[in-house]
Short mmCIF file of C-alpha atoms in Angstrom, two decimals:
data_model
loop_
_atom_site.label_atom_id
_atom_site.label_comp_id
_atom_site.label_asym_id
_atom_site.label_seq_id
_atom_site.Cartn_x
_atom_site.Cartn_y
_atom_site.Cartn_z
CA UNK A 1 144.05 37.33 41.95
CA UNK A 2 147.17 37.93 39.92
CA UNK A 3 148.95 36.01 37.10
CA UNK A 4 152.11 35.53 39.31
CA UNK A 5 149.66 32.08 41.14
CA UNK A 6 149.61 30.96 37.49
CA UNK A 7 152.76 29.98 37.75
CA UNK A 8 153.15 29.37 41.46
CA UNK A 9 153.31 26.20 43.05
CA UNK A 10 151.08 25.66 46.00
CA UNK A 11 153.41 23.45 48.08
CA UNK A 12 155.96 26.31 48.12
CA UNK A 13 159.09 23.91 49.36
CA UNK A 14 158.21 20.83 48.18
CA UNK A 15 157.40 21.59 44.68
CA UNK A 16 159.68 24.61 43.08
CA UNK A 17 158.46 26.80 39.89
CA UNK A 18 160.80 24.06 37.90
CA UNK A 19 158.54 21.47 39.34
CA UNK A 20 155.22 22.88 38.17
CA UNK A 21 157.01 23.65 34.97
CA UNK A 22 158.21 20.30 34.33
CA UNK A 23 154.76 18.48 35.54
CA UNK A 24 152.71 20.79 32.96
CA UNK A 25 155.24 20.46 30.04
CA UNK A 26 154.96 16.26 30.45
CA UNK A 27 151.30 16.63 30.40
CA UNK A 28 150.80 18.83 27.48
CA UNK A 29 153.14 16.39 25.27
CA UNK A 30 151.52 13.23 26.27
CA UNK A 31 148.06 14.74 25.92
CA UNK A 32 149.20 16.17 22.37
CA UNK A 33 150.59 12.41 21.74
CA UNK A 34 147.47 11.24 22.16
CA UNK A 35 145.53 13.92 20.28
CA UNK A 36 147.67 13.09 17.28
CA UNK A 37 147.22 9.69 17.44
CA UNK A 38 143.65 10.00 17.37
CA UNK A 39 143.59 12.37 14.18
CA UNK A 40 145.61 10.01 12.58
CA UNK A 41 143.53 7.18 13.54
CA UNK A 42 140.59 8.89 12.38
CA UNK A 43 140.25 12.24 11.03
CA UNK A 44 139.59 16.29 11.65
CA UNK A 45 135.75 14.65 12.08
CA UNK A 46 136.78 13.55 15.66
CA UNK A 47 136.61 17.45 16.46
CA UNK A 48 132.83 17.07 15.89
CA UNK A 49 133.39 15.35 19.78
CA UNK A 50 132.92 17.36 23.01
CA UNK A 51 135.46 15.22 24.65
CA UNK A 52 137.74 16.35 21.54
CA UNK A 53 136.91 19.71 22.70
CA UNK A 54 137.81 19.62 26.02
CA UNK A 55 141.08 17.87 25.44
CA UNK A 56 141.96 20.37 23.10
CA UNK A 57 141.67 23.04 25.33
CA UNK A 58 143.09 21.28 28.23
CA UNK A 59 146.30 21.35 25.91
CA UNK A 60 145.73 24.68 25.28
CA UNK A 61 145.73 25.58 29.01
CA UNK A 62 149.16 22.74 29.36
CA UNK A 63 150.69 24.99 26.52
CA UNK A 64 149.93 28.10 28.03
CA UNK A 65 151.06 27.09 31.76
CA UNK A 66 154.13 25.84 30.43
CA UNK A 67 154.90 28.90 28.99
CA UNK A 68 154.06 31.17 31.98
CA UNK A 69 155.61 28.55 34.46
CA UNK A 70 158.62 29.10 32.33
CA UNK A 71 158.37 32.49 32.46
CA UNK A 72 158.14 32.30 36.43
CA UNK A 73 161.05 29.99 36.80
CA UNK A 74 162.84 32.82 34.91
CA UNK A 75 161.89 35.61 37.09
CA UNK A 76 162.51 32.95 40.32
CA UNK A 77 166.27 32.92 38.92
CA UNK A 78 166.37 36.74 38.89
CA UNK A 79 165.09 36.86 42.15
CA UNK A 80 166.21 34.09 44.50
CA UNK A 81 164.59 33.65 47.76
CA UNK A 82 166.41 34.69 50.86
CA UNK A 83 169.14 32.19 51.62
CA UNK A 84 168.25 31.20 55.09
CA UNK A 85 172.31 30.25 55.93
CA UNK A 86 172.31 33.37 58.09
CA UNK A 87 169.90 31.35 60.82
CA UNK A 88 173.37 29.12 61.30
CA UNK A 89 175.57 31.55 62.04
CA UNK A 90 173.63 31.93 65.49
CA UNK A 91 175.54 30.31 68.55
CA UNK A 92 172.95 27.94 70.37
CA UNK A 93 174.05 27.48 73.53
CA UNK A 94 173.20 25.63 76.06
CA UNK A 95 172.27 27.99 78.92
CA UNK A 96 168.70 28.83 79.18
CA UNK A 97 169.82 32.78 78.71
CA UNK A 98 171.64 32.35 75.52
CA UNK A 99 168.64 29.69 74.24
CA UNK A 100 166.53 32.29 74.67
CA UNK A 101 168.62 35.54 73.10
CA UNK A 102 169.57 33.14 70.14
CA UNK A 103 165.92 32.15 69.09
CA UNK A 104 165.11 36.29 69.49
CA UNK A 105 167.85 36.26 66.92
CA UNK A 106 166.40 33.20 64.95
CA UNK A 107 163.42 34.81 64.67
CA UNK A 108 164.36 38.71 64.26
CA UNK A 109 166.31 36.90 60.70
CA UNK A 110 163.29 34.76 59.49
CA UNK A 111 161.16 37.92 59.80
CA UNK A 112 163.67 39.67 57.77
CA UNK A 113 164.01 36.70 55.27
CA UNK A 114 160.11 36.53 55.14
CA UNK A 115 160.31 40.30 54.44
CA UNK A 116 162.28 40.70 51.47
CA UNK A 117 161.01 37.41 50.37
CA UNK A 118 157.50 39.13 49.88
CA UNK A 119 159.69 41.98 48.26
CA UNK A 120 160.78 39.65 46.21
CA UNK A 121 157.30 38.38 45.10
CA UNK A 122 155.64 41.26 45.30
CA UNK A 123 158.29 42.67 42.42
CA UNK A 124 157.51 39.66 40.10
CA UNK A 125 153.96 39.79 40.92
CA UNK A 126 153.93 43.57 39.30
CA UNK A 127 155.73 42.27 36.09
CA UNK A 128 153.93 39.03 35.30
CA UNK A 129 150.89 41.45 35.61
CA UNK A 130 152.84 43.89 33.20
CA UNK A 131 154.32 41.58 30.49
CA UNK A 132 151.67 38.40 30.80
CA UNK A 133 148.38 39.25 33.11
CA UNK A 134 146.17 38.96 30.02
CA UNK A 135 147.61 35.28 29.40
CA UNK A 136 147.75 35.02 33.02
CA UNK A 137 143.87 35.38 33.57
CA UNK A 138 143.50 33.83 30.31
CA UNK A 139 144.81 30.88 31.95
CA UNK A 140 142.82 30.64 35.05
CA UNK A 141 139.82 30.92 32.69
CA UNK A 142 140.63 27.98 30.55
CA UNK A 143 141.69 25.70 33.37
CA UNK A 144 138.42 26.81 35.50
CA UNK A 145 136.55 25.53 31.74
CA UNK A 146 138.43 22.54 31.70
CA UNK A 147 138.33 21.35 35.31
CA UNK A 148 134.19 21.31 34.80
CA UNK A 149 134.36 20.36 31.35
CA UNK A 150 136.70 17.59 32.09
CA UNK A 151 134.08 16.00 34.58
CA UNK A 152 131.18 16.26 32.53
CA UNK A 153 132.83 14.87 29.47
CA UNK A 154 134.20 11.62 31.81
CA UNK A 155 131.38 10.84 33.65
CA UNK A 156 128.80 10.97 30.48
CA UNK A 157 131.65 8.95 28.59
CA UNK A 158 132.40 6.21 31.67
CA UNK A 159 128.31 6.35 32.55
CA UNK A 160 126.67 6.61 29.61
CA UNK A 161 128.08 6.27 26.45
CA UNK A 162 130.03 2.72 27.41
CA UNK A 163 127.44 0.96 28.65
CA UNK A 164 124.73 2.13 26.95
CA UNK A 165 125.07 4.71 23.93
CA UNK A 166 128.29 3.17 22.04
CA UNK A 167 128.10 2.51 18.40
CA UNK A 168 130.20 2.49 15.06
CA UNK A 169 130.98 6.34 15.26
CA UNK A 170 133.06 6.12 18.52
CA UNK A 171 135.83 3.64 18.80
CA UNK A 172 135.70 2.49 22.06
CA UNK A 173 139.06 1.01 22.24
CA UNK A 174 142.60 1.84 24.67
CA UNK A 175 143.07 5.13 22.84
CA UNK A 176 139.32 6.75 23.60
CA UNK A 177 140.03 5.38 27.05
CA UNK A 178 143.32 6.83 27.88
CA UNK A 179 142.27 9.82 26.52
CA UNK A 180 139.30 10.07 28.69
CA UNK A 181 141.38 8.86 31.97
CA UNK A 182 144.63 11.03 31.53
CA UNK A 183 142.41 14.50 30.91
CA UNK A 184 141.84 13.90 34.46
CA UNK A 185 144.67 12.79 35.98
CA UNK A 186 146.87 15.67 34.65
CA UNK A 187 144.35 18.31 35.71
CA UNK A 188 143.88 16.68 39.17
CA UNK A 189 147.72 16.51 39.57
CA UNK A 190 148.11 20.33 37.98
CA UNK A 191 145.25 21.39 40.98
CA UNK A 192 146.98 19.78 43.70
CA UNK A 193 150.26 21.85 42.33
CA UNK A 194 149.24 25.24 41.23
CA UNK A 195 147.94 28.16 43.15
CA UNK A 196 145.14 28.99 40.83
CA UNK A 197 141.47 30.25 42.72
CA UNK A 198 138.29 28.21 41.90
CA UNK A 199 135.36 30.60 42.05
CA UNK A 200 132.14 29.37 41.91
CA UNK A 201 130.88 32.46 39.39
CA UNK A 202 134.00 30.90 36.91
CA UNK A 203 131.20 28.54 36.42
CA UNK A 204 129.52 30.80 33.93
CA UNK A 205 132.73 29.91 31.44
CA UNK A 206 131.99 26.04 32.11
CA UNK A 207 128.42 26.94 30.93
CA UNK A 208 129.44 29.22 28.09
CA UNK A 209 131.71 26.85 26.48
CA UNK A 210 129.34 24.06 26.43
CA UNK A 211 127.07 26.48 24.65
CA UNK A 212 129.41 27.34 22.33
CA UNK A 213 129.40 22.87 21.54
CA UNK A 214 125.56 22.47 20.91
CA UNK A 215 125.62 25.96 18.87
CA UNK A 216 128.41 24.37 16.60
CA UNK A 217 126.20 21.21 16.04
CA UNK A 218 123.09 23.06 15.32
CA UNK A 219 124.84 24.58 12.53
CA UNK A 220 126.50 21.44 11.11
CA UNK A 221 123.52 20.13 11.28
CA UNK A 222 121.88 22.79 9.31
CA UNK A 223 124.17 22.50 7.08
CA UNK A 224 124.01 18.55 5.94
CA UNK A 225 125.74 16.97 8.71
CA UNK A 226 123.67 13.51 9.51
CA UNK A 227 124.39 11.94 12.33
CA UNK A 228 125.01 13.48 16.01
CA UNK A 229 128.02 12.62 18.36
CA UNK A 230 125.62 12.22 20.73
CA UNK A 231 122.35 10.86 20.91
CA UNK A 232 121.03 12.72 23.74
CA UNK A 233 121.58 15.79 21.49
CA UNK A 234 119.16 15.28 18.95
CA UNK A 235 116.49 17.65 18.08
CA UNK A 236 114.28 15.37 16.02
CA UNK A 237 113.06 13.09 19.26
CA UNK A 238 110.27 14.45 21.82
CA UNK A 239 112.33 13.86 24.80
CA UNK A 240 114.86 16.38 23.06
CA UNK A 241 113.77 19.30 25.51
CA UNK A 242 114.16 16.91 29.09
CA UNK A 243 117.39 15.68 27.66
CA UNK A 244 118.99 19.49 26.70
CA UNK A 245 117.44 20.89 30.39
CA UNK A 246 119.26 17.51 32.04
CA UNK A 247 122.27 18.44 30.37
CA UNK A 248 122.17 21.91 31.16
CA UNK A 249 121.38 21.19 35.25
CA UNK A 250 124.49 18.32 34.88
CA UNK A 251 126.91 21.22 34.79
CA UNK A 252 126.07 22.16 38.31
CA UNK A 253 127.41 18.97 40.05
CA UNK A 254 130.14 18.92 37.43
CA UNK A 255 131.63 21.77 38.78
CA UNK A 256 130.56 21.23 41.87
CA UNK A 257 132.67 18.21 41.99
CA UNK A 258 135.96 19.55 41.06
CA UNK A 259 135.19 22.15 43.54
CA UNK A 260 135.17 19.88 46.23
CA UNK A 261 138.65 18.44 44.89
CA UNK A 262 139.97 22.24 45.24
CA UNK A 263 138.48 22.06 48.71
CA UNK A 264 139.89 18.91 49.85
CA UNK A 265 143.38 20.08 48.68
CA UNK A 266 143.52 23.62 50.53
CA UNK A 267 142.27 21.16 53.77
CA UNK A 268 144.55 18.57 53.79
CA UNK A 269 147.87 20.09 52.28
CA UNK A 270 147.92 22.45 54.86
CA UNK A 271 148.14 19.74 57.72
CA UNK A 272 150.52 17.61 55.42
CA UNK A 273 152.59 20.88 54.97
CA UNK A 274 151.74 23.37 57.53
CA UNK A 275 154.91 25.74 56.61
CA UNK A 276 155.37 25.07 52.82
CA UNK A 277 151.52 25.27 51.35
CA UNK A 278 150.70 28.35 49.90
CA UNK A 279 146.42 28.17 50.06
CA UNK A 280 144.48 29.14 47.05
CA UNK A 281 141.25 31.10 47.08
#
């Protein structure tokens, strides 16, 4: 899989590199809007949050798409497509002879056009790999994190913690709610527009960074912190193991979910655009 998808849009004629650059740079600022406002509502203690987390990195990933989407548009201006005006400078005739020698012709120019076309790609596919694979990969990493992470942190949030787990440490007011409705809409909209794979071993990061969360408050707590983010994270109760081994297993549907959304996209878009989607993997 190379870095040039990173950048590419998956609806090849309806949605241009400009498109995917435009749709991630909107996201990362409103997301980063709301990240601010919360810090200033609050304080650096909101980072103590899993959901703060996630939406960090899910502006990380924004940041770094915009960047390499940029960086595609760029090499997409360098390298135009084919024009396809040479298909109109075949007569079409109406006898059934010259019908048929003009759409030998038709079709003798959109193999060529296809052909340097993949020329074309294939060139800026060897220099995004060059000058920004590592970010490239670095990318599909951190949005294959987020798109688990994203679930997991929603559904506990809209399942859990609302009805039943809220208290004085988590203001549950328009702010925590755009913030945990807009994490997913701007991934969701970024998956139906990239051309990034979803592996099912990427799952492993998912896992990983979650880790990485309850070893952070294990230490915090070790070192004087009182109270925990989240109840169901609390070491001091009996049900502590059931609850951690829950948690862990949760990660599997998580993911599995946001697979299914990366399913239903390379399904459907190719009946809704048979000649323009470009199908992950």
């Amino acid at each position: 899989m190379s870095a040039l998808r990173s950048y590419g849009p998956a609806v090849g004629k309806g949605c241009t590199p400009g498109g995917s650059w435009a749709t991630r740079f909107i996201s990362f600022l409103v997301m980063g809007g709301l990240l601010l406002t919360d810090l200033l509502d609050w304080d650096a203690t909101i980072f103590v949050y899993y959901t703060e987390w996630t939406f960090l990195l899910a502006l990380v990933y924004f940041a770094l798409g915009t960047v390499i989407s940029a960086y595609g548009c760029w090499l997409s201006s360098k390298n135009p497509a084919a024009s396809e005006n040479a298909k109109n400078s075949v007569p079409m005739k109406r006898d059934v002879e010259d019908i048929g020698t003009a759409a030998t012709s038709i079709t003798y120019m959109e193999d060529e056009s296809t052909s340097a076309v993949s020329l074309q790609s294939h060139s800026a596919e060897e220099a995004i790999l060059e000058r920004a694979g590592f970010w490239g990969y670095l990318m599909q990493i951190i949005y294959q994190t987020c798109a688990g992470a994203i679930v997991l942190t929603d559904i506990v949030f809209w399942c859990l913690i609302v009805p039943f787990l809220s208290n004085t440490h988590l203001g549950l007011n328009a702010l925590m709610g755009c913030i945990h409705s807009f994490n997913a809409v701007f991934i969701v909209l970024d998956t139906l527009l990239n051309n990034l794979p979803f592996p099912w071993f990427r799952i492993a990061y998912f896992v990983q960074w979650s880790c990485i969360y309850a070893i952070f408050q294990w230490i915090i707590h070790a070192c004087g912190f009182t109270w925990w983010p989240y109840s169901f994270l609390e070491l001091d109760t009996p049900w502590a193991p059931l609850w951690y081994f829950l948690v862990a297993v949760i990660h599997i549907p998580c993911y599995g979910i946001y697979a299914l959304i990366f399913k239903a996209k390379n399904t459907i878009f190719p009946r809704l655009f048979p000649r323009a989607f470009v199908r992950s993997f």
